[in-house]
Short mmCIF file of C-alpha atoms in Angstrom, two decimals:
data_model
loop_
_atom_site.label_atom_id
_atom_site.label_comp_id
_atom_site.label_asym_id
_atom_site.label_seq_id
_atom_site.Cartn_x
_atom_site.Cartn_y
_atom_site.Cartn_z
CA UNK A 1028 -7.21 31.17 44.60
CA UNK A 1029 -4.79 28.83 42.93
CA UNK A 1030 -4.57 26.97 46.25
CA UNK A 1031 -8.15 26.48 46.42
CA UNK A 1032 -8.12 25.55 43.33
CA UNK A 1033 -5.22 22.79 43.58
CA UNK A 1034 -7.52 21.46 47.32
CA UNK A 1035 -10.71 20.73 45.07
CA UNK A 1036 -8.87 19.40 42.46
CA UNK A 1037 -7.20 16.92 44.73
CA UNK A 1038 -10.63 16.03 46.23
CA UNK A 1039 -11.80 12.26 46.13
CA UNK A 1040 -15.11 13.34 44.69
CA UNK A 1041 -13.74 15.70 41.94
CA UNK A 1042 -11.68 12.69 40.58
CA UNK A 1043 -14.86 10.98 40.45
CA UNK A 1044 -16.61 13.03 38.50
CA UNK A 1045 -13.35 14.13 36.19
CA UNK A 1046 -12.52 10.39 35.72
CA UNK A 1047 -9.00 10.46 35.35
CA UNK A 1048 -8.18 13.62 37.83
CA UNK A 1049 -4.93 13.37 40.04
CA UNK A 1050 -5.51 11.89 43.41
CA UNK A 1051 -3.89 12.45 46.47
CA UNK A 1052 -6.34 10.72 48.74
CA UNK A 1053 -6.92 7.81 48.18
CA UNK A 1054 -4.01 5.97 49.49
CA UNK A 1055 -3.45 8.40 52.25
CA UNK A 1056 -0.42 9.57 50.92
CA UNK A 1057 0.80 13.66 49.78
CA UNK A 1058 2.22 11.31 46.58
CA UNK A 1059 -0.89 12.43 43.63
CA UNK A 1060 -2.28 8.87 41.32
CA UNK A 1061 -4.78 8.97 38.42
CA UNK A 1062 -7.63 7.54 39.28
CA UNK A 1063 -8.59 4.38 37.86
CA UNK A 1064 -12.46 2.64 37.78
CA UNK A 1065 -11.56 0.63 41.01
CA UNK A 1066 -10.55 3.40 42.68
CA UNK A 1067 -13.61 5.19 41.67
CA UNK A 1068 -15.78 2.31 42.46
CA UNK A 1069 -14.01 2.38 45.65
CA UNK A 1070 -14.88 5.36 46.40
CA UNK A 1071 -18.44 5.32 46.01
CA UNK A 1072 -18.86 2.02 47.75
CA UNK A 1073 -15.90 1.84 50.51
CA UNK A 1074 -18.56 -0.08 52.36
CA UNK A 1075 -18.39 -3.04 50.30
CA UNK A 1076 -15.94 -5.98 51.11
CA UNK A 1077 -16.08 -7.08 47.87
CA UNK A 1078 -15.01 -3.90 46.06
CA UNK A 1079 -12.21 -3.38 49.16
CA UNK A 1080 -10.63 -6.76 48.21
CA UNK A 1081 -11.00 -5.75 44.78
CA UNK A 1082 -9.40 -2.28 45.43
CA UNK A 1083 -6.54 -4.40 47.70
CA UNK A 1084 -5.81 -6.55 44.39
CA UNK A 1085 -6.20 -3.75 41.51
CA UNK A 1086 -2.97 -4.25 40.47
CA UNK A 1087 -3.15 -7.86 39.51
CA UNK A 1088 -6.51 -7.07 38.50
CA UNK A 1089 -5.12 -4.70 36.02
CA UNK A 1090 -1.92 -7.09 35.08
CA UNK A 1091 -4.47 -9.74 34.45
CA UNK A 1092 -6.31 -7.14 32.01
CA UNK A 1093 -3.16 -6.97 30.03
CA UNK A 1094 -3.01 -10.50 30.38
CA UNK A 1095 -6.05 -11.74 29.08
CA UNK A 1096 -5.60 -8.73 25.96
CA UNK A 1097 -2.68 -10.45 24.76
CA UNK A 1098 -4.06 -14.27 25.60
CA UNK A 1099 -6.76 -12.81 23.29
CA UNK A 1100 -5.00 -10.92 20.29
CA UNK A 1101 -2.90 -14.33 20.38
CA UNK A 1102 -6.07 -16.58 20.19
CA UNK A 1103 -7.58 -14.45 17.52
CA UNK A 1104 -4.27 -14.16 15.13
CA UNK A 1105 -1.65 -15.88 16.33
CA UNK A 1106 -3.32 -19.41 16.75
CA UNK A 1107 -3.65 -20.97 13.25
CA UNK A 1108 -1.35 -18.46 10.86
CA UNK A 1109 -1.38 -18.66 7.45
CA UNK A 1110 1.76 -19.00 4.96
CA UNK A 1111 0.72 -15.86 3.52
CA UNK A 1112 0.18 -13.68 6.78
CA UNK A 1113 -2.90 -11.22 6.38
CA UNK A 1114 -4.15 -7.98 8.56
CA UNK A 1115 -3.12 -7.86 12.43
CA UNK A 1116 -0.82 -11.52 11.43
CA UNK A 1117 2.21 -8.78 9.30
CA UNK A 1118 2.17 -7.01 13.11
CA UNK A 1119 1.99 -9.76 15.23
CA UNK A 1120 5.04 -11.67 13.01
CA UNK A 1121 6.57 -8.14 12.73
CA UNK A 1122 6.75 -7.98 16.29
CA UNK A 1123 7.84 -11.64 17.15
CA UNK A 1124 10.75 -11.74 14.36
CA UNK A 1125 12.21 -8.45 15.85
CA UNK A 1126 11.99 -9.87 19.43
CA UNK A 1127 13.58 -13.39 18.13
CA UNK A 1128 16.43 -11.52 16.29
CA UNK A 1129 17.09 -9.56 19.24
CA UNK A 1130 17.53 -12.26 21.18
CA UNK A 1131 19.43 -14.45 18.87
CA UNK A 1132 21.58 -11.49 18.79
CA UNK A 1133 22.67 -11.78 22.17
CA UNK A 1134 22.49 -15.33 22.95
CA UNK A 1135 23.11 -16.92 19.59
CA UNK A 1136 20.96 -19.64 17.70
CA UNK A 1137 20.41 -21.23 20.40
CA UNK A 1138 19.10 -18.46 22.26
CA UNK A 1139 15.89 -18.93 20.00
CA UNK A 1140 14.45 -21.62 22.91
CA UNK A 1141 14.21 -18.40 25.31
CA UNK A 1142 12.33 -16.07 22.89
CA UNK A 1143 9.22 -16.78 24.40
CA UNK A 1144 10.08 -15.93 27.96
CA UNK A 1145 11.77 -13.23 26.72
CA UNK A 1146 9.12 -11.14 24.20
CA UNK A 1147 5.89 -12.26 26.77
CA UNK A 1148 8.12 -10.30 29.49
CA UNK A 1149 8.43 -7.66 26.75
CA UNK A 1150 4.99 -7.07 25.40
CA UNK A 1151 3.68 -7.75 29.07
CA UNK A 1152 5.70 -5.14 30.82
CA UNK A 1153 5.27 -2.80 27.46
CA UNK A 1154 1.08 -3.11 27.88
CA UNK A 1155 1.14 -2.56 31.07
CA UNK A 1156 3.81 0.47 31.08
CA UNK A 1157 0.76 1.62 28.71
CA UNK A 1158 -1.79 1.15 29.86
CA UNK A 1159 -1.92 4.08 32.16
CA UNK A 1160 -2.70 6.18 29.01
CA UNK A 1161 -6.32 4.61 28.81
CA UNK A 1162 -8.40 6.79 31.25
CA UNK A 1163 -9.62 4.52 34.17
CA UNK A 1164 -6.61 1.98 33.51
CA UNK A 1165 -3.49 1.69 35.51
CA UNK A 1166 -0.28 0.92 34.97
CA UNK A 1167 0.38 -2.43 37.57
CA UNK A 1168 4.09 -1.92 36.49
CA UNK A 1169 3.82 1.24 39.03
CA UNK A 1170 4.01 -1.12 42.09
CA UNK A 1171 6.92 -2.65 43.28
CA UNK A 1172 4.39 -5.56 44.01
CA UNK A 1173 4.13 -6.28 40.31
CA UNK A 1174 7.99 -5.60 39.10
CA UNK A 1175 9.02 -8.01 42.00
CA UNK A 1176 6.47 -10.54 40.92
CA UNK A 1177 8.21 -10.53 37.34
CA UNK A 1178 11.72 -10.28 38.83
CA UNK A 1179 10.99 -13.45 40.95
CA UNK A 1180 9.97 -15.42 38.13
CA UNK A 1181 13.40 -13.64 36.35
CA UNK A 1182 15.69 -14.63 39.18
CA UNK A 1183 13.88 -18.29 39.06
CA UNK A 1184 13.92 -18.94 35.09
CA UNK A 1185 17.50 -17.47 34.79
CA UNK A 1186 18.67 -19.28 37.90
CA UNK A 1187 16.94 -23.13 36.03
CA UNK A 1188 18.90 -22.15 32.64
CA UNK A 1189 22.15 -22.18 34.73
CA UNK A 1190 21.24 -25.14 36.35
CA UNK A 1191 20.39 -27.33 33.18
CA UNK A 1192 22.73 -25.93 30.81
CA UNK A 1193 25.57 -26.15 32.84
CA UNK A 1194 25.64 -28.96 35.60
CA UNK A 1195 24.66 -28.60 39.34
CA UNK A 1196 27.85 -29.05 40.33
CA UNK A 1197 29.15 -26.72 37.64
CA UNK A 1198 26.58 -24.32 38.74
CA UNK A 1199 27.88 -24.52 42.44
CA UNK A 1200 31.48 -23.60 41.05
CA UNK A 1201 30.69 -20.74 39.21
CA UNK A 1202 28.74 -19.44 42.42
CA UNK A 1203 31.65 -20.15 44.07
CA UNK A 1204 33.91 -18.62 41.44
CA UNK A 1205 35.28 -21.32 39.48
CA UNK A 1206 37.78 -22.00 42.22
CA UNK A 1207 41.07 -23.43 40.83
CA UNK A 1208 44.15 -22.75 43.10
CA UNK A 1209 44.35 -22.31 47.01
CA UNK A 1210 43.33 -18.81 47.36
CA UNK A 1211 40.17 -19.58 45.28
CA UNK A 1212 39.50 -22.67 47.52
CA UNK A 1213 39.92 -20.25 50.61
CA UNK A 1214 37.79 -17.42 48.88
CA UNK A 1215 34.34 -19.52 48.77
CA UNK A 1216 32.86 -18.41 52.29
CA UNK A 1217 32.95 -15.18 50.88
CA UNK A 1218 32.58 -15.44 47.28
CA UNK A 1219 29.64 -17.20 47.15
CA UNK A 1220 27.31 -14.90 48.82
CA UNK A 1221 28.70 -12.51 46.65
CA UNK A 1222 27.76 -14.30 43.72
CA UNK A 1223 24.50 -15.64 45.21
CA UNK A 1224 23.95 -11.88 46.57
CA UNK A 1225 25.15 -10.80 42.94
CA UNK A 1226 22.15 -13.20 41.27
CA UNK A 1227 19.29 -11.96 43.53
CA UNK A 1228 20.64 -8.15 43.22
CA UNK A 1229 20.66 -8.60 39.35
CA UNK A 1230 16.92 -8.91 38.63
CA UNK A 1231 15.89 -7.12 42.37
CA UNK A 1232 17.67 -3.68 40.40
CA UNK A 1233 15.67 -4.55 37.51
CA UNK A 1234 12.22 -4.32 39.25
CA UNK A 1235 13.30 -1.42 41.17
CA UNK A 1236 14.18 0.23 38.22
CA UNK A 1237 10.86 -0.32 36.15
CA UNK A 1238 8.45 0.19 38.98
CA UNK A 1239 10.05 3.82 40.33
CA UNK A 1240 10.40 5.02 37.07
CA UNK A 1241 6.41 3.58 35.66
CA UNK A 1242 6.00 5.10 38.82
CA UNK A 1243 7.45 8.22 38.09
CA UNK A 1244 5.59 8.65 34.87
CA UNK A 1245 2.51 8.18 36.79
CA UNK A 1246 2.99 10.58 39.11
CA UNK A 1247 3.67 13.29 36.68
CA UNK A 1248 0.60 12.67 34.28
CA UNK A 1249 -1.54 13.17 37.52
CA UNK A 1250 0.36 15.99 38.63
CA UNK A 1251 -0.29 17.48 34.83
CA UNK A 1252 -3.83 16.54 35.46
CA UNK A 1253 -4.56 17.94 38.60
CA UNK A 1254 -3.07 21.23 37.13
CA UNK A 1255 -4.61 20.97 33.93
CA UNK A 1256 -8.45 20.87 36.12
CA UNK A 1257 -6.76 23.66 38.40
CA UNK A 1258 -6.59 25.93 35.69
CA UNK A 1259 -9.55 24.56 34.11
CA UNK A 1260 -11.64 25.48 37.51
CA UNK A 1261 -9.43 29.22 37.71
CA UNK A 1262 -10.51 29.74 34.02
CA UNK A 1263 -13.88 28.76 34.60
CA UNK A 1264 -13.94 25.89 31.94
CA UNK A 1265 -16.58 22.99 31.88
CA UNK A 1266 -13.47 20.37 31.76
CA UNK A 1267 -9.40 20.84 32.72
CA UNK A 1268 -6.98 22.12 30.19
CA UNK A 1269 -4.94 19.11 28.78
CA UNK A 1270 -1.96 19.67 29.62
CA UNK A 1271 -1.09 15.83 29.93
CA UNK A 1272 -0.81 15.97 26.76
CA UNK A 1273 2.38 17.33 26.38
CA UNK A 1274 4.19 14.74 28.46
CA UNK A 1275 2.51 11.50 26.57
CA UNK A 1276 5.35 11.21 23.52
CA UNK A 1277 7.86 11.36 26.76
CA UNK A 1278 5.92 8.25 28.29
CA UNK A 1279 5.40 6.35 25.15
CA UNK A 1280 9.24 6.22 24.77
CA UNK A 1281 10.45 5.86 28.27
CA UNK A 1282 7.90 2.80 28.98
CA UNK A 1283 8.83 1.24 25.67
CA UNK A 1284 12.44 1.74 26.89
CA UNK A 1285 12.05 0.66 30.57
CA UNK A 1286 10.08 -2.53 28.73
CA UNK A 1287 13.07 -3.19 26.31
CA UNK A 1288 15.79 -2.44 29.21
CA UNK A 1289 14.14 -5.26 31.54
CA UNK A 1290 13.80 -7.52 29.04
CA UNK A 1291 17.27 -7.27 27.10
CA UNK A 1292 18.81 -7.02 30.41
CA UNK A 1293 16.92 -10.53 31.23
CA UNK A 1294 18.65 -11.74 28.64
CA UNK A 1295 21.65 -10.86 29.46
CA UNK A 1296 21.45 -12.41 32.57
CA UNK A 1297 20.52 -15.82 30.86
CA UNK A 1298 23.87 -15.26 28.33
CA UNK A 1299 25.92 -14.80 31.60
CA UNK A 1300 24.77 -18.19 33.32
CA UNK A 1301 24.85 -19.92 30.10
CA UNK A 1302 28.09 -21.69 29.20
CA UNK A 1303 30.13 -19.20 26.49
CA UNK A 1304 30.14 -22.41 23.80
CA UNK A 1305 26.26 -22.35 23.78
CA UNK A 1306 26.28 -18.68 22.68
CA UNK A 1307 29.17 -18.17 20.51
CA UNK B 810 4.64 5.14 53.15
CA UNK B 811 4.26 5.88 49.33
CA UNK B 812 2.23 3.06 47.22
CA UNK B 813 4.43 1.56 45.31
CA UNK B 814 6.53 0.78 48.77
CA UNK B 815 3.44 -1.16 49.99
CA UNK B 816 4.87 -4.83 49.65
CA UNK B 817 2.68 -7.76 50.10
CA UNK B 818 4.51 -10.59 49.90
CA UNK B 819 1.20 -13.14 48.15
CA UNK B 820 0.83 -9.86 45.47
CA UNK B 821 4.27 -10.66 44.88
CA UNK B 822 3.91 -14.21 44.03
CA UNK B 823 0.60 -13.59 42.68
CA UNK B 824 1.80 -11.43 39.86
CA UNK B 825 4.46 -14.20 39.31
CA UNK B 826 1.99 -16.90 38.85
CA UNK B 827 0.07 -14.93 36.55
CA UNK B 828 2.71 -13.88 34.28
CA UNK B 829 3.80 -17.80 34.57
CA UNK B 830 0.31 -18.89 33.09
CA UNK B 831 0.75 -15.52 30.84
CA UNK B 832 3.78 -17.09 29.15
CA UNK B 833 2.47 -20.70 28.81
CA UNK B 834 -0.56 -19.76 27.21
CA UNK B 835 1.24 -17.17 24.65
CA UNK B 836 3.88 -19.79 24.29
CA UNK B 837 1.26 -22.41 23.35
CA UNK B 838 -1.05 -19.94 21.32
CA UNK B 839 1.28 -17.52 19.80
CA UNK B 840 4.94 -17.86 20.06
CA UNK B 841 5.12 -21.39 18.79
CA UNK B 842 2.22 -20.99 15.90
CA UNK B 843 3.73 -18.01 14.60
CA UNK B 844 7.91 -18.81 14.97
CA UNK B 845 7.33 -22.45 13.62
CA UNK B 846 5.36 -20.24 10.50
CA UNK B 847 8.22 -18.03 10.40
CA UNK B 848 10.64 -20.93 10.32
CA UNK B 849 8.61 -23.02 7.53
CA UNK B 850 8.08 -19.55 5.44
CA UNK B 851 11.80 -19.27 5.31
CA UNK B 852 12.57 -22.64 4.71
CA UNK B 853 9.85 -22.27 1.62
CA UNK B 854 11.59 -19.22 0.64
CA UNK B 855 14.80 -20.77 0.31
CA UNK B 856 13.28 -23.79 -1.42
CA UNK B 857 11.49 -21.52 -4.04
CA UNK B 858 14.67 -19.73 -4.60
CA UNK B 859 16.84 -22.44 -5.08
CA UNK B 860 14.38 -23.98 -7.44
CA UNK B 861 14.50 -20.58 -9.01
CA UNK B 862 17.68 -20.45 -9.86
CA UNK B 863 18.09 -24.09 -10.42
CA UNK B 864 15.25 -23.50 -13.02
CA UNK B 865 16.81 -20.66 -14.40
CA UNK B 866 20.12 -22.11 -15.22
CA UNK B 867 17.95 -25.30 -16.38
CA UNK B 868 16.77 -22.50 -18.94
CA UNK B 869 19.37 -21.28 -19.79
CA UNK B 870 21.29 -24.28 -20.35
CA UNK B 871 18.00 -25.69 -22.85
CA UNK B 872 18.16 -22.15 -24.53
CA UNK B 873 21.96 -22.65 -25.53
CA UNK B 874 21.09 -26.32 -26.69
CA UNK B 875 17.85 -25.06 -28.68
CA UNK B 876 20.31 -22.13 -30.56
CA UNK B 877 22.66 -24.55 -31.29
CA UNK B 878 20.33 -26.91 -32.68
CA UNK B 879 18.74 -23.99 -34.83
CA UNK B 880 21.81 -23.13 -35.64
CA UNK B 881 22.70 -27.22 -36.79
CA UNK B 882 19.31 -27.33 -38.57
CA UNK B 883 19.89 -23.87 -40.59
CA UNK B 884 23.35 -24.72 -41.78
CA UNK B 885 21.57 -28.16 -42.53
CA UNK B 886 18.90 -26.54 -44.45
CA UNK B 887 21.56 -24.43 -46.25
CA UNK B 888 23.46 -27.57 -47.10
CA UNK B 889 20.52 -29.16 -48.58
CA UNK B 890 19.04 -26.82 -50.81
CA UNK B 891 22.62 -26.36 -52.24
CA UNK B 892 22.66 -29.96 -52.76
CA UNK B 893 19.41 -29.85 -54.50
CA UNK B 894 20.36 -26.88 -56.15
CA UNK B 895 23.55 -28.16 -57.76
CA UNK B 896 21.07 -31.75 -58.19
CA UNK B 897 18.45 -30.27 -60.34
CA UNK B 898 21.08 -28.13 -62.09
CA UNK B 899 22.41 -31.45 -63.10
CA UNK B 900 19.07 -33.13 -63.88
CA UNK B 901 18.35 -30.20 -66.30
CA UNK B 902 21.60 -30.43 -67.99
CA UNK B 903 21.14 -34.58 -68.30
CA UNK B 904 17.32 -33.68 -69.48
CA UNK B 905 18.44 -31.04 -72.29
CA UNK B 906 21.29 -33.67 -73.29
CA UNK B 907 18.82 -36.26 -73.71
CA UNK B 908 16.12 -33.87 -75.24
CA UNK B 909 19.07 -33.18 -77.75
CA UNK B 910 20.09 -36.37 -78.65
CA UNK B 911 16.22 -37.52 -79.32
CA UNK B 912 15.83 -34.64 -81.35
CA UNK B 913 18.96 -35.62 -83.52
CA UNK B 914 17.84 -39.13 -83.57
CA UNK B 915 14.47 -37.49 -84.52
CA UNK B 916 15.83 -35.53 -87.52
CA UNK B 917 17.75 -38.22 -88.83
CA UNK B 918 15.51 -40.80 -88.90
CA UNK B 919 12.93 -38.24 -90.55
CA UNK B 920 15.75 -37.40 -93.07
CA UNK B 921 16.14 -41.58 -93.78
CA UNK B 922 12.53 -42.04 -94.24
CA UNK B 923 12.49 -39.03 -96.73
CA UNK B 924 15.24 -40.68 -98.72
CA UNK B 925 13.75 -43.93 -98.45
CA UNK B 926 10.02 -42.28 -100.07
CA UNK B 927 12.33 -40.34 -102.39
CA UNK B 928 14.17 -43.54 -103.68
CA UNK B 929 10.87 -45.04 -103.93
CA UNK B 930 9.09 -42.49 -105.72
CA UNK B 931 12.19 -42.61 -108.20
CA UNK B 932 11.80 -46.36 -108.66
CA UNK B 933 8.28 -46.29 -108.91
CA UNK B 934 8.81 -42.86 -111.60
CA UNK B 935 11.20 -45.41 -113.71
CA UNK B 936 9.11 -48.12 -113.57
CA UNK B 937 6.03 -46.49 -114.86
CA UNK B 938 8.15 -44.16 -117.55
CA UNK B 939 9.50 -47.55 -119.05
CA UNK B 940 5.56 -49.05 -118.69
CA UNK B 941 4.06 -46.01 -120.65
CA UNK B 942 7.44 -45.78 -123.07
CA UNK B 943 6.60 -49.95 -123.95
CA UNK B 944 3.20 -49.21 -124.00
CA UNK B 945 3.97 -46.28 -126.99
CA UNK B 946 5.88 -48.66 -128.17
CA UNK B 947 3.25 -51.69 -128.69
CA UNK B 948 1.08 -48.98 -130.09
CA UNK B 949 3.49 -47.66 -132.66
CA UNK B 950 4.02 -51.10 -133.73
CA UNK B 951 0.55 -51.97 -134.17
CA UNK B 952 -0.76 -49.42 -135.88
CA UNK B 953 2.79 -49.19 -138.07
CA UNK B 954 1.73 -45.63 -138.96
CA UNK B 955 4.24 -42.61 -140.01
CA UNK B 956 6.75 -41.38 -138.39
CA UNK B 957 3.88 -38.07 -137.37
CA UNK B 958 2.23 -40.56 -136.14
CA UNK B 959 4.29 -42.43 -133.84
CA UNK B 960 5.37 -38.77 -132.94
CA UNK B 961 2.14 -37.79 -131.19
CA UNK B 962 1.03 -40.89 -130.03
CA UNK B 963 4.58 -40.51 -128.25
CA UNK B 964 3.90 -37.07 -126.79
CA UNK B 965 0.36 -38.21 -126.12
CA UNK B 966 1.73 -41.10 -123.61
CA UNK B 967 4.31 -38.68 -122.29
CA UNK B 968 1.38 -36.05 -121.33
CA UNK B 969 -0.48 -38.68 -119.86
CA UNK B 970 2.62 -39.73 -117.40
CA UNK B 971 2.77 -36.06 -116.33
CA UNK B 972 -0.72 -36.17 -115.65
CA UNK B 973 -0.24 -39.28 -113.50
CA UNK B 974 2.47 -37.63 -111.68
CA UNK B 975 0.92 -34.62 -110.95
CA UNK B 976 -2.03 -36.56 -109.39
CA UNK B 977 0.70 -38.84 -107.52
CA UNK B 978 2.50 -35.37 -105.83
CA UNK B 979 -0.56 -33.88 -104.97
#
């Protein structure tokens, strides 16, 4: 019974009609997703080229959701602030003094010019870690795709800093591992692939990181779900037991920390390329 | 092969671009707005409470002048009215003095202008005693009568004066 159960759960057409049940289908893979609404769409018109190259680009179609949110909440109450800050403007400055202080925390005063990069990484990641606890959302974080995407422009941004606060040339030695007697001279055909090796690995781990565990979380909410409408379907319910429920606190923290850990670890990155007089 | 091991190498750079135009419009719309506000409410802050305390001691300081300059004035005050204390104590004492000496001057000049009437009165007294005594006298001799005659006409000339003086003092 339970078996039978679990098999109609997992069926395409069941996640259509529970909108968010677990999916195991749709990718062709024994891994279970939620559904989201381009899945479902998807599924009820796999004929269509449009909604396929939709379906192919869901995840930046989701990341550019979360995108356009926080171009919006910024447009709306971040644009023109007052001196005496008012409604969602205590949050919003809330938020961007905490993310400012963290950062000038690790990287000194001057580490107030990389805030920005820094808190939009932050919040972006953070919303999108998120949003797979709106039913028919996804989070884009989930696919390597997306985390690789952010640790490109990571590996890029850190990789400029280093550039223009140190020197080209002085960027080329500390590749090369600040080479100052004979042996370091001798060392650079190997040490700087390390070090170059060393850069790319740095925000490569990060992305890996974020996107198995998002991932992770993922998996486990639809697993929850597909049980929960298993036993809903045993106990003859009209909808699945919610047993998703219980594991929502656990992803609120861990995508707030997986947010926070590729972030402040972005930063350290940037501290470690910068010169130690420009953050002490 | 599991989803999230599905790499597609324009995704990739896709979801880089985005976050790219992600971070210059929140850095143009958000990030600069609201840490420039930060920075100019803090600089305001510290303005406000340096002018606070700059005030304060400003305050403070005028407080201490005012309460010594109350205190100046009372002791002032205080030194005054003793002044013009002890002043009109003297003025009284200079205006009883004089009051006195008036008075005396007064009384004695009262006293003279009683003797003077009294002296006159005598004089005048005399000089009508002797008129009235010569007048007897003419009418003794004219009538050359007795001696009870000359007697009464005498007593009648003395009555007479005492009738004039009686008249006189009233």
């Amino acid at each position: 019974m339970i078996a039978e159960a679990l098999e109609r759960a997992s069926h395409p057409v069941e996640q259509a009609t529970a909108h968010a049940a677990a999916s195991a289908g749709s990718h062709g893979t024994e891994i279970p997703e939620l559904a989201n609404w381009i899945s479902l769409i998807n599924h009820r018109l796999a004929d269509s080229a449009f909604v396929a190259w939709l379906h192919h680009w869901e995840d930046l179609a989701f990341s550019l959701l979360v995108g356009l949110m926080l171009c919006a909440i910024s447009w709306l109450y971040a644009r023109k602030p007052s001196m005496v800050p008012r409604g969602p403007q205590n949050l919003l400055e809330l938020l961007v003094e905490s993310i400012d202080q963290s950062v000038q925390g690790i990287l000194g005063k001057a580490g107030r010019r990389y805030t920005p990069f820094i808190g939009t990484l932050f919040l972006y990641i953070l919303l999108m870690n998120l949003s797979v606890l709106i039913p028919g959302m996804k989070s884009a974080t989930s696919r390597l795709n997306t985390t690789l995407g952010l640790a490109l422009v990571v590996f890029c941004h850190v990789q400029w800093i280093g550039i223009k606060s140190r020197g080209f040339l002085k960027y080329l030695d500390h590749l090369a591992g600040s080479p100052r007697d004979a042996v370091g001279w001798t060392l650079i055909p190997l040490m700087f692939p390390i070090h170059l090796l060393g850069e790319i690995v740095k925000p490569m781990s990060l992305s890996l990181r974020l996107g198995f565990n998002v991932f992770a979380e993922d998996v486990l909410l639809a697993v929850l779900v597909g049980l929960g409408l298993s036993a809903g379907l045993l106990l003859h319910l009209p909808v699945g037991l919610p047993l998703q429920t219980f594991v929502v606190p656990l992803v609120l923290i861990f995508s707030t920390v997986q947010a926070l850990v590729f972030s402040l670890l972005s930063t350290i990155y940037i501290a470690l390329l910068l010169p130690h007089e420009a953050h002490h | 092969m599991p989803p999230i091991l599905q790499l597609d190498v324009q995704q990739i750079i896709s979801q880089a671009i985005s976050f790219l135009i992600l971070l210059w419009v929140l850095k143009r719309f958000a990030w600069r707005p609201l840490l420039s506000m930060l920075d100019q409410r803090r600089e305001r802050i510290d303005q406000d409470l340096a002018q606070a305390a700059a005030k304060k001691e400003e305050l403070t300081r005028l407080e201490e002048d005012y309460r010594k300059r109350l205190a100046a004035i009372d002791q002032e005050a205080r030194l005054k009215i003793q002044e013009a204390v002890q002043e009109g104590k003297q003025v009284a004492m200079e205006i009883q003095g004089q009051a006195r000496v008036a008075a005396q001057n007064i009384l004695a000049k009262a006293q003279e202008t009683v003797e003077m009437e009294l002296s006159k009165a005598k004089v005048t007294l005399r000089d009508q005693v002797v008129e009235m005594t010569l007048e007897a006298l003419e009418r003794m001799l004219r009538k050359k009568l007795d001696a009870q005659t000359d007697r009464l006409l005498i007593e009648a000339s003395l009555e007479e004066l005492e009738q004039q003086q009686s008249t006189k003092t009233s």
